[in-house]
Coordinates of C-alpha atoms and ligand atoms in Angstrom, one line a residue:
M710 CA -3.2 -24.2 -45.4
A711 CA -1.0 -21.2 -44.4
Q712 CA -2.4 -19.3 -47.5
N713 CA -6.0 -20.0 -46.4
H714 CA -5.2 -18.8 -43.0
Q715 CA -3.7 -15.6 -44.3
M716 CA -6.7 -15.0 -46.6
A717 CA -9.1 -15.5 -43.7
S718 CA -7.2 -13.1 -41.5
R719 CA -7.2 -10.5 -44.3
C720 CA -11.0 -10.9 -44.8
M721 CA -11.5 -10.5 -41.1
L722 CA -9.3 -7.4 -41.1
L723 CA -11.3 -5.9 -44.0
S724 CA -14.7 -6.6 -42.4
S725 CA -13.4 -5.2 -39.1
E726 CA -12.2 -2.1 -40.9
R727 CA -15.6 -1.7 -42.6
L728 CA -17.3 -2.2 -39.3
T729 CA -15.1 0.4 -37.5
N730 CA -15.7 2.9 -40.4
S731 CA -19.4 2.4 -40.3
L732 CA -19.4 2.6 -36.5
Y733 CA -17.5 5.9 -36.6
H734 CA -20.0 7.4 -39.1
K735 CA -23.0 6.2 -37.1
L736 CA -21.4 7.7 -33.9
L737 CA -21.3 11.0 -35.7
S738 CA -25.1 11.0 -35.9
L739 CA -25.3 11.1 -32.1
P740 CA -25.9 14.3 -30.0
I741 CA -22.5 13.6 -28.4
A742 CA -20.6 13.7 -31.7
D743 CA -18.7 16.8 -30.8
K744 CA -17.3 14.9 -27.7
L745 CA -15.9 12.0 -29.7
H746 CA -12.3 12.2 -30.6
V747 CA -10.4 10.3 -33.3
D748 CA -7.2 12.4 -33.6
P749 CA -4.0 10.3 -33.3
E750 CA -3.1 11.7 -29.9
S751 CA -6.5 10.8 -28.3
I752 CA -6.4 7.3 -29.9
G753 CA -2.8 6.8 -29.1
E754 CA -3.3 7.7 -25.4
A755 CA -6.4 5.4 -25.1
S756 CA -4.4 2.5 -26.7
V757 CA -1.8 2.2 -24.0
D758 CA -1.7 2.0 -20.2
F759 CA 0.8 2.2 -17.3
G760 CA 1.9 -1.4 -18.1
L761 CA 3.1 -0.4 -21.6
I762 CA 2.8 -4.1 -22.6
V763 CA -0.5 -4.2 -24.4
R764 CA -1.9 -2.0 -27.1
E765 CA -5.5 -2.0 -28.4
I766 CA -6.7 0.7 -30.8
P767 CA -10.3 2.0 -30.3
V768 CA -12.4 3.6 -33.0
A769 CA -12.9 6.8 -30.9
V770 CA -12.5 8.3 -27.5
L771 CA -15.5 9.9 -25.8
R772 CA -14.8 12.9 -23.5
P773 CA -18.1 13.3 -21.7
S774 CA -19.1 16.6 -20.1
H775 CA -21.9 14.9 -18.1
P776 CA -22.7 11.3 -17.1
E777 CA -25.7 11.5 -19.5
D778 CA -23.2 11.6 -22.4
I779 CA -22.0 8.2 -21.4
A780 CA -25.6 6.9 -21.0
I781 CA -26.3 8.0 -24.6
L782 CA -23.3 6.1 -25.9
V783 CA -24.1 2.9 -24.0
A784 CA -27.8 3.0 -24.9
F785 CA -26.8 3.5 -28.6
A786 CA -24.5 0.5 -28.5
Y787 CA -27.1 -1.6 -26.7
N788 CA -30.2 -0.6 -28.7
K789 CA -29.4 0.8 -32.0
F790 CA -26.2 -0.2 -33.6
P791 CA -26.8 -3.5 -35.4
I792 CA -23.6 -5.1 -34.2
P793 CA -22.7 -4.1 -30.6
F794 CA -19.4 -2.4 -30.1
T795 CA -17.5 -2.4 -26.8
I796 CA -17.1 0.5 -24.4
S797 CA -14.4 0.9 -21.8
A798 CA -14.4 3.5 -19.0
R799 CA -10.8 4.7 -18.6
G800 CA -9.8 6.3 -15.3
C801 CA -6.1 7.1 -15.7
G802 CA -5.2 3.9 -17.4
H803 CA -3.1 2.8 -14.5
S804 CA -3.9 -0.8 -15.3
V805 CA -1.0 -2.8 -16.6
R806 CA -2.6 -5.3 -19.0
G807 CA -5.0 -3.4 -21.2
Q808 CA -7.9 -3.6 -18.8
A809 CA -9.2 -0.2 -19.7
M810 CA -8.9 -0.6 -23.5
A811 CA -11.5 -1.3 -26.1
R812 CA -10.3 -2.7 -29.4
D813 CA -12.5 -1.3 -32.2
G814 CA -14.8 0.2 -29.6
V815 CA -15.0 3.4 -27.7
V816 CA -12.9 4.4 -24.7
V817 CA -14.6 6.8 -22.3
D818 CA -12.1 9.2 -20.9
M819 CA -13.7 9.6 -17.5
T820 CA -11.3 12.4 -16.3
S821 CA -13.0 14.8 -18.7
L822 CA -16.0 14.9 -16.3
G823 CA -13.9 17.1 -14.0
N824 CA -13.7 17.4 -10.3
K825 CA -16.8 16.9 -8.2
T826 CA -16.6 16.2 -4.4
T827 CA -19.4 17.2 -2.0
V828 CA -18.9 16.7 1.7
S829 CA -22.0 16.1 3.8
W830 CA -23.0 14.9 7.3
S831 CA -25.9 12.8 8.4
Q832 CA -27.0 11.3 11.7
S833 CA -26.6 7.7 10.4
L834 CA -23.4 8.0 8.3
G835 CA -21.6 10.8 10.0
H836 CA -19.4 12.6 7.4
Y837 CA -19.5 11.3 3.9
A838 CA -18.5 12.5 0.5
D839 CA -20.2 12.2 -2.9
V840 CA -17.4 11.9 -5.5
G841 CA -17.4 11.4 -9.2
G842 CA -16.2 8.0 -10.4
Q843 CA -13.6 9.9 -12.5
Q844 CA -12.0 11.7 -9.5
L845 CA -8.5 11.1 -8.4
W846 CA -8.1 10.2 -4.8
I847 CA -5.6 13.0 -4.3
D848 CA -8.3 15.5 -5.3
V849 CA -10.9 13.8 -3.0
L850 CA -8.3 14.2 -0.2
E851 CA -7.7 17.9 -0.9
E852 CA -11.4 18.7 -1.0
T853 CA -12.4 16.7 2.1
L854 CA -9.5 18.2 4.2
K855 CA -11.1 21.6 3.8
H856 CA -13.8 20.1 6.1
G857 CA -11.4 18.6 8.5
V858 CA -12.3 15.0 7.3
A859 CA -10.8 12.5 5.0
P860 CA -11.6 9.1 3.5
V861 CA -10.7 6.2 5.9
S862 CA -9.5 3.7 3.3
W863 CA -6.6 4.4 0.9
T864 CA -4.4 3.0 -1.8
D865 CA -0.6 3.6 -1.6
Y866 CA -0.8 5.9 -4.7
L867 CA -3.4 8.7 -4.9
Y868 CA -3.3 9.4 -8.6
L869 CA -5.8 6.6 -9.3
T870 CA -9.5 7.2 -9.9
V871 CA -12.3 6.3 -7.6
G872 CA -14.1 4.2 -10.3
G873 CA -10.8 2.4 -11.2
T874 CA -10.0 1.4 -7.6
L875 CA -13.6 0.5 -6.7
S876 CA -13.6 -1.8 -9.8
N877 CA -10.8 -3.7 -8.2
A878 CA -10.8 -3.3 -4.4
G879 CA -8.4 -0.4 -3.4
I880 CA -6.0 -1.8 -0.8
S881 CA -3.1 -0.5 1.3
G882 CA -1.7 -0.7 4.8
G883 CA -5.0 0.5 6.3
T884 CA -7.0 -2.3 4.9
F885 CA -6.5 -4.6 7.9
R886 CA -8.4 -2.0 10.0
Y887 CA -10.8 -0.2 7.7
G888 CA -11.3 -2.7 5.0
P889 CA -10.5 -2.1 1.3
Q890 CA -12.0 1.0 -0.4
I891 CA -14.9 -1.2 -1.7
S892 CA -16.0 -1.8 2.0
N893 CA -16.3 1.9 2.5
V894 CA -18.9 2.9 -0.1
Y895 CA -22.5 3.7 0.9
E896 CA -24.1 4.2 -2.5
M897 CA -23.2 4.7 -6.2
D898 CA -24.7 6.0 -9.4
V899 CA -24.0 3.5 -12.2
I900 CA -24.7 3.4 -16.0
T901 CA -25.3 -0.3 -16.8
G902 CA -24.5 -2.1 -20.0
T903 CA -28.1 -1.5 -21.1
G904 CA -27.6 2.3 -20.8
H905 CA -29.8 2.6 -17.7
F906 CA -28.8 5.1 -15.1
L907 CA -29.3 3.5 -11.6
T908 CA -28.6 4.5 -8.0
C909 CA -27.6 1.5 -6.0
S910 CA -26.7 0.8 -2.3
P911 CA -27.0 -2.2 0.0
H912 CA -30.8 -1.3 0.1
E913 CA -31.5 -0.1 -3.4
N914 CA -30.6 -2.3 -6.3
P915 CA -28.3 -4.3 -4.0
E916 CA -27.3 -6.8 -6.7
L917 CA -25.9 -4.1 -8.9
F918 CA -24.2 -2.5 -5.9
H919 CA -22.4 -5.6 -4.8
S920 CA -21.5 -6.8 -8.3
V921 CA -20.0 -3.4 -9.3
L922 CA -17.7 -3.3 -6.3
G923 CA -14.6 -5.3 -7.3
G924 CA -16.5 -6.1 -10.5
L925 CA -13.6 -5.2 -12.9
G926 CA -15.9 -2.8 -14.8
Q927 CA -18.1 -5.6 -16.1
F928 CA -21.5 -4.4 -14.9
G929 CA -21.7 -0.7 -15.2
I930 CA -19.8 2.6 -15.2
I931 CA -19.6 4.3 -11.8
T932 CA -20.3 8.0 -12.1
R933 CA -20.7 8.8 -8.4
A934 CA -19.8 7.0 -5.2
R935 CA -20.8 8.0 -1.7
I936 CA -17.8 7.2 0.5
A937 CA -17.1 7.0 4.2
L938 CA -15.1 9.8 5.9
G939 CA -13.5 10.1 9.3
P940 CA -11.8 12.9 11.2
A941 CA -8.6 13.9 9.3
P942 CA -5.4 13.4 11.4
K943 CA -2.6 16.0 11.2
R944 CA 0.6 14.0 11.3
A945 CA 1.9 10.4 11.2
K946 CA 4.5 8.5 13.1
W947 CA 6.1 6.4 10.4
V948 CA 8.2 3.4 11.5
K949 CA 10.2 0.7 9.8
M950 CA 11.5 -2.5 11.5
L951 CA 13.8 -5.0 10.0
Y952 CA 13.8 -8.8 10.3
S953 CA 16.0 -11.5 8.9
D954 CA 13.7 -14.3 10.1
F955 CA 10.6 -14.7 8.0
S956 CA 8.6 -16.4 10.7
A957 CA 9.3 -13.7 13.3
F958 CA 8.3 -11.1 10.6
T959 CA 4.9 -12.6 9.8
T960 CA 4.2 -13.4 13.5
D961 CA 4.7 -9.8 14.3
Q962 CA 2.7 -8.5 11.3
E963 CA -0.2 -10.8 12.2
R964 CA -0.1 -9.7 15.8
L965 CA -0.2 -6.0 14.7
I966 CA -3.2 -6.5 12.5
S967 CA -5.1 -8.6 15.1
R968 CA -5.9 -5.4 16.9
H969 CA -8.2 -3.8 14.4
R970 CA -11.2 -2.3 16.2
R971 CA -11.6 1.1 14.7
D972 CA -11.8 3.0 18.0
Q973 CA -8.9 1.7 19.9
D974 CA -6.0 4.0 20.9
E975 CA -3.6 1.1 20.8
V976 CA -4.2 0.3 17.2
L977 CA -2.0 1.2 14.2
D978 CA -3.5 3.0 11.2
Y979 CA -1.2 1.3 8.7
V980 CA 0.7 -1.9 8.5
E981 CA 2.6 -2.9 5.4
G982 CA 5.9 -4.8 4.6
Q983 CA 8.6 -5.1 2.0
L984 CA 11.2 -7.6 0.9
F985 CA 14.7 -6.0 0.9
M986 CA 17.4 -7.4 -1.3
R987 CA 20.7 -5.9 -2.4
R988 CA 19.5 -5.9 -6.0
N989 CA 16.3 -3.8 -5.3
S990 CA 18.0 -1.5 -2.8
D991 CA 17.1 1.6 -4.9
S992 CA 13.4 0.9 -4.2
W993 CA 13.8 0.9 -0.4
I994 CA 16.9 2.7 0.7
S995 CA 15.7 6.3 0.4
F996 CA 13.6 6.1 3.6
F997 CA 16.7 5.7 5.7
S998 CA 19.2 8.3 6.6
S999 CA 22.4 8.1 4.5
L1000 CA 24.3 7.4 7.7
D1001 CA 22.5 4.1 8.0
H1002 CA 23.1 3.1 4.4
P1003 CA 26.4 1.2 4.8
R1004 CA 25.0 -0.7 7.8
L1005 CA 21.8 -1.7 5.9
M1006 CA 23.7 -2.7 2.8
S1007 CA 26.0 -4.9 4.8
L1008 CA 23.0 -6.5 6.6
V1009 CA 21.2 -7.2 3.4
T1010 CA 24.4 -8.6 1.9
E1011 CA 24.8 -10.9 4.9
H1012 CA 21.3 -12.2 4.9
E1013 CA 20.4 -11.9 1.2
L1014 CA 16.8 -11.3 2.1
L1015 CA 15.6 -8.9 4.8
Y1016 CA 11.9 -8.4 5.7
C1017 CA 10.7 -5.0 6.7
I1018 CA 7.5 -4.2 8.6
E1019 CA 6.3 -0.6 7.9
V1020 CA 3.7 0.9 10.2
A1021 CA 2.2 4.3 10.8
K1022 CA 0.1 5.8 13.6
F1023 CA -1.7 9.0 12.8
Y1024 CA -2.3 11.8 15.4
D1025 CA -3.6 15.3 15.8
E1026 CA -3.5 18.0 18.5
C1027 CA -5.7 16.0 20.8
T1028 CA -3.7 12.8 20.6
Q1029 CA -0.2 14.3 20.2
S1030 CA 0.7 14.0 23.8
A1031 CA -0.2 10.3 23.9
V1032 CA 1.0 9.1 20.5
D1033 CA 4.5 8.1 21.4
K1034 CA 3.4 6.2 24.5
D1035 CA 0.7 4.4 22.5
L1036 CA 3.1 3.5 19.7
E1037 CA 5.7 2.2 22.2
K1038 CA 3.0 0.0 23.8
I1039 CA 1.9 -1.4 20.4
L1040 CA 5.5 -2.2 19.3
K1041 CA 7.0 -3.2 22.6
D1042 CA 6.8 -7.0 22.4
L1043 CA 7.8 -7.3 18.8
S1044 CA 10.8 -9.5 18.0
H1045 CA 13.0 -7.2 15.8
G1046 CA 16.1 -6.0 17.6
P1047 CA 15.7 -2.4 19.0
E1048 CA 18.6 -1.3 16.8
F1049 CA 16.6 -2.2 13.7
L1050 CA 13.8 0.3 14.3
Y1051 CA 13.8 3.5 12.2
Q1052 CA 11.2 6.3 12.8
K1053 CA 10.1 9.5 11.1
D1054 CA 7.4 12.1 11.9
V1055 CA 5.7 13.4 8.8
G1056 CA 2.6 15.4 7.9
Y1057 CA -0.5 13.3 7.2
V1058 CA -0.7 14.3 3.6
D1059 CA 3.0 13.8 3.0
F1060 CA 2.5 10.3 4.4
L1061 CA -0.5 9.5 2.2
N1062 CA 1.1 11.0 -0.9
R1063 CA 4.5 9.3 -0.3
V1064 CA 4.5 7.4 -3.6
R1065 CA 4.3 10.6 -5.6
V1066 CA 7.8 11.6 -4.4
G1067 CA 9.2 8.3 -5.8
E1068 CA 7.2 8.9 -9.0
M1069 CA 8.8 12.3 -9.5
V1070 CA 12.3 10.9 -9.1
L1071 CA 11.5 8.1 -11.6
R1072 CA 10.0 10.6 -14.1
E1073 CA 13.1 12.7 -13.9
Q1074 CA 15.3 9.7 -14.6
G1075 CA 13.0 8.6 -17.5
L1076 CA 12.1 5.4 -15.6
W1077 CA 8.3 6.0 -15.1
N1078 CA 7.0 5.5 -18.7
V1079 CA 8.5 2.1 -19.1
P1080 CA 6.9 -1.4 -19.2
H1081 CA 5.5 -2.6 -15.9
P1082 CA 5.0 -6.4 -15.8
W1083 CA 3.4 -6.3 -12.4
L1084 CA 2.1 -9.3 -10.5
N1085 CA -0.2 -8.9 -7.5
L1086 CA -1.4 -11.8 -5.3
F1087 CA -3.4 -12.6 -2.3
V1088 CA -1.7 -15.4 -0.4
P1089 CA -3.6 -17.2 2.4
K1090 CA -1.8 -17.1 5.8
S1091 CA -1.4 -20.9 5.8
R1092 CA 0.7 -20.7 2.6
I1093 CA 2.8 -17.7 3.4
A1094 CA 5.8 -19.6 4.8
D1095 CA 5.8 -21.9 1.8
F1096 CA 5.6 -18.8 -0.4
N1097 CA 8.7 -17.4 1.2
T1098 CA 10.7 -20.6 0.5
G1099 CA 9.1 -21.5 -2.9
V1100 CA 8.9 -17.9 -4.4
F1101 CA 11.1 -15.4 -2.5
K1102 CA 14.0 -17.8 -2.0
N1103 CA 13.8 -20.2 -4.8
I1104 CA 12.6 -18.0 -7.6
V1105 CA 13.1 -14.3 -6.8
L1106 CA 16.5 -14.6 -5.1
K1107 CA 17.8 -17.2 -7.5
K1108 CA 16.8 -15.4 -10.7
N1109 CA 18.3 -12.2 -9.3
M1110 CA 16.3 -10.0 -11.7
T1111 CA 14.0 -8.1 -9.3
T1112 CA 15.1 -4.5 -8.9
E1113 CA 11.8 -3.0 -7.8
L1114 CA 9.6 -2.9 -4.8
V1115 CA 8.2 -6.2 -3.5
L1116 CA 5.3 -5.6 -1.0
I1117 CA 4.1 -8.1 1.5
Y1118 CA 1.5 -7.4 4.1
P1119 CA -1.5 -9.1 5.8
M1120 CA -5.1 -8.2 6.0
N1121 CA -8.2 -9.4 7.8
N1122 CA -10.9 -11.3 5.8
D1123 CA -13.7 -10.0 8.0
K1124 CA -13.2 -6.5 6.7
W1125 CA -14.3 -7.6 3.2
D1126 CA -17.9 -8.3 2.1
D1127 CA -18.3 -11.6 0.4
R1128 CA -21.4 -10.4 -1.5
M1129 CA -19.1 -8.1 -3.6
S1130 CA -17.4 -9.4 -6.7
A1131 CA -13.8 -9.0 -5.4
V1132 CA -12.1 -12.4 -4.9
I1133 CA -10.0 -13.1 -1.8
P1134 CA -8.6 -16.3 -0.2
D1135 CA -10.9 -18.2 2.1
E1136 CA -8.9 -17.7 5.3
D1137 CA -9.2 -15.3 8.2
V1138 CA -5.9 -13.6 7.4
F1139 CA -4.3 -13.4 4.0
Y1140 CA -1.3 -11.5 2.5
A1141 CA -1.1 -9.0 -0.3
V1142 CA 2.1 -9.7 -2.2
G1143 CA 3.1 -7.3 -5.0
F1144 CA 5.9 -7.6 -7.5
L1145 CA 6.0 -4.1 -8.9
H1146 CA 8.5 -4.7 -11.7
S1147 CA 9.7 -2.1 -14.1
S1148 CA 11.6 -3.3 -17.2
G1149 CA 13.0 -2.2 -20.5
F1150 CA 11.0 -2.4 -23.7
E1151 CA 13.0 -5.4 -24.8
D1152 CA 13.0 -7.5 -21.6
W1153 CA 9.6 -7.3 -20.0
Q1154 CA 9.0 -10.9 -21.2
E1155 CA 11.8 -12.1 -18.9
F1156 CA 9.9 -10.7 -16.0
D1157 CA 6.7 -12.3 -17.3
L1158 CA 8.5 -15.7 -17.4
Q1159 CA 9.4 -15.1 -13.7
N1160 CA 5.8 -14.2 -13.0
K1161 CA 4.6 -17.4 -14.8
E1162 CA 6.9 -19.4 -12.6
V1163 CA 5.5 -17.7 -9.5
L1164 CA 1.9 -18.4 -10.8
H1165 CA 2.8 -22.0 -11.4
F1166 CA 3.8 -22.2 -7.7
C1167 CA 0.5 -20.6 -6.8
E1168 CA -1.6 -23.2 -8.6
D1169 CA -3.6 -25.3 -6.1
N1170 CA -2.4 -23.2 -3.2
G1171 CA -5.6 -21.1 -2.7
I1172 CA -3.6 -18.1 -3.9
K1173 CA -5.6 -15.5 -5.9
Q1174 CA -4.4 -12.7 -8.2
Y1175 CA -5.3 -9.1 -7.3
L1176 CA -5.8 -6.8 -10.3
P1177 CA -6.2 -10.2 -12.1
N1178 CA -5.0 -10.9 -15.6
Y1179 CA -6.1 -14.2 -17.3
S1180 CA -6.6 -15.0 -21.0
T1181 CA -8.9 -18.1 -20.9
E1182 CA -12.4 -18.7 -19.6
S1183 CA -11.3 -21.6 -17.5
D1184 CA -8.7 -19.5 -15.8
W1185 CA -11.4 -16.9 -14.9
I1186 CA -13.8 -19.7 -13.7
Q1187 CA -11.0 -20.9 -11.4
H1188 CA -10.2 -17.4 -10.3
F1189 CA -13.8 -16.7 -9.2
G1190 CA -14.4 -20.2 -7.9
P1191 CA -17.9 -20.3 -6.2
K1192 CA -18.5 -16.7 -7.2
W1193 CA -18.3 -17.4 -10.9
R1194 CA -22.0 -18.4 -11.4
K1195 CA -23.2 -15.2 -9.8
F1196 CA -20.7 -13.2 -11.7
E1197 CA -22.0 -14.6 -15.0
E1198 CA -25.6 -14.2 -14.0
N1199 CA -24.9 -10.5 -13.1
K1200 CA -23.2 -10.0 -16.4
A1201 CA -26.3 -11.4 -18.2
Q1202 CA -28.5 -9.0 -16.2
F1203 CA -26.5 -5.8 -16.3
D1204 CA -24.5 -6.1 -19.4
P1205 CA -26.2 -8.8 -21.5
K1206 CA -24.5 -7.8 -24.8
M1207 CA -21.1 -7.8 -23.1
L1208 CA -20.2 -4.2 -24.0
L1209 CA -18.3 -3.1 -21.0
S1210 CA -14.6 -3.2 -20.1
P1211 CA -13.6 -5.8 -22.8
G1212 CA -9.9 -5.3 -21.9
Q1213 CA -10.4 -7.5 -18.8
N1214 CA -10.7 -10.4 -21.3
I1215 CA -13.4 -12.1 -19.1
F1216 CA -16.3 -12.4 -21.6
N1217 CA -14.7 -11.1 -24.8
H1218 CA -12.5 -14.0 -25.8
N1219 CA -13.9 -14.0 -29.3
Q1220 CA -11.9 -10.8 -29.8
G1221 CA -8.7 -12.8 -29.2
M1222 CA -5.9 -11.9 -26.9
N1223 CA -4.7 -8.4 -26.5
S1224 CA -2.0 -7.5 -28.9
K1225 CA 1.5 -6.9 -27.4
I1226 CA 3.2 -3.6 -27.9
D1227 CA 6.2 -5.1 -29.5
G1228 CA 4.0 -7.0 -31.9
V1229 CA 2.1 -4.1 -33.2
Ligands
FAD2141 P1 -8.0 2.2 -15.1 O1 -6.8 1.5 -15.3 O2 -8.3 3.3 -16.1 O3 -9.3 1.2 -15.2 C1 -9.2 0.0 -14.5 C2 -10.5 -0.8 -14.8 O4 -11.6 -0.2 -14.2 C3 -10.8 -1.0 -16.3 O5 -11.4 -2.2 -16.5 C4 -11.8 0.1 -16.5 O6 -12.6 -0.1 -17.6 C5 -12.5 0.1 -15.2 N1 -13.0 1.5 -14.8 C6 -12.3 2.6 -14.8 N2 -13.1 3.6 -14.3 C7 -14.3 3.0 -14.1 C8 -15.6 3.6 -13.7 N3 -15.8 4.8 -13.4 N4 -16.6 2.7 -13.6 C9 -16.5 1.4 -13.9 N5 -15.3 0.9 -14.3 C10 -14.3 1.7 -14.4 N6 -4.2 -0.5 -6.3 C11 -4.5 -0.7 -5.0 O7 -5.5 -1.4 -4.7 N7 -3.6 -0.3 -4.0 C12 -2.5 0.4 -4.3 O8 -1.8 0.8 -3.4 C13 -2.2 0.7 -5.7 N8 -1.1 1.4 -6.0 C14 -0.8 1.6 -7.3 C15 0.3 2.4 -7.6 C16 0.6 2.7 -9.0 C17 1.8 3.5 -9.3 C18 -0.2 2.2 -10.0 C19 0.1 2.4 -11.4 C20 -1.3 1.4 -9.7 C21 -1.6 1.1 -8.3 N9 -2.8 0.3 -8.0 C22 -3.0 0.1 -6.7 C23 -3.6 -0.3 -9.0 C24 -4.8 0.5 -9.3 O9 -5.8 0.3 -8.3 C25 -5.4 0.0 -10.7 O10 -4.5 0.4 -11.7 C26 -6.8 0.6 -10.9 O11 -7.2 0.1 -12.1 C27 -6.9 2.1 -10.9 O12 -6.3 2.7 -12.0 P2 -7.2 3.8 -12.8 O13 -8.1 4.6 -11.9 O14 -6.3 4.5 -13.7 O15 -8.2 2.8 -13.6

């Protein structure tokens, strides 16, 4: 029996090798042959991601100079090659579970398309930017600032690509007010899985537009997005407040995000939150002055868990004189003690780019390129108190493994568009909870076990994964819920041969599970 199995595996391996060899030679006949790379460095880079947990080896990496190069590749896979091969757009590979990989297929290194941001103005849209899907948000910021404007919706980290975040949602502390990044797109150019190049918007090819946003790369490759801009502020008042009582913490967070009309003075620009423990103090202590460190450490030792609300209010020359008063009004009735409020005044760009500072420190310590068994969730407001007891207290605190950042912050459902593919809980308010674990190469499985325990708690609680990672079709069906049928129909329409983003493991189960790095 075991011998038969081994023989079958070997036969499959040989036929897969023959296929990849023949694919490679066929690819060389294309007019994009000189942009295809098979050197070990290119293949090695495209086989891993920020997670450093999964490895999938592609046949080649395409470094396109124009979007047309991608269309040629996809049209060839769809029309000409007898057995379709998979294609994955890769932004920066900041995924953590192989989502941008393509085993035995072709990875498209989107960044080779270079920088392209054009800022314009129209009567109906005000300022907007046309940006390449490959662009990093930091570059979009730099370019738009030259015009005194900036995107309104951000992620915490700016070295992510526009196409990569729009394929998920793109969330941060501003989402409660401005919606996720996918709610701030007017139009896109997309290469579908049939190799067609289409412009889409809520009015033109709306099915494609809505399916691509939050669509996990399943329906097309975004080559351009037209995104909303607003006036760029100059500076930020950045405040952190500490709570030992979870209910007081969530009540105040929810109160802060309940004021979310875009034009109010008495509204924050950013509301997030974190879980502070003694064990993960390296991830949160640096914000505070060293004079406060002993007091904070004794507080966290006393309470074991502290909850921190983090807010920001942006200002410029015109609002400078009022900002302190406005902030005082917004924060005045909150229930943290006044002695537990810490404030900074920083440049707008420094605020937006704050995670880069932490990245540089970790890089210097050799702690950036390590496995990242992350878990990100959307927890409905009605379950968040149970989540605190069932997960933060009974799993995270008891296991005493978590050394990294744990994020927890609420957002408003009405800032999301249900026609889009992104999946969120069915409640007016829900929380983003992120366990941003780093681990050693030998022990990431232990964090995965903890993640599994958390996911077990989440079953039947209306909790959804953000940046989802599932391995079976039934899990995906459950994840998408009522949206699954539409998701499947859209796949059949825009990528009928299931060529795109196979690393998401939604439609490509016949390829088996991704291989693990330690198993290669
Ligand atoms: P990749 O990982 O390269 O790709 C992600 C998926 O999108 C893949 O399936 C890929 O095939 C597909 N894809 C990539 N480009 C395109 C395109 N042009 N068209 C169609 N499909 C495409 N997310 C947040 O929402 N908020 C945060 O604050 C946040 N902070 C982060 C901080 C760090 C340090 C890291 C590593 C990640 C963070 N993320 C955050 C997650 C991030 O949004 C995802 O990793 C996302 O995938 C973007 O990464 P990327 O651009 O490198 O895309």
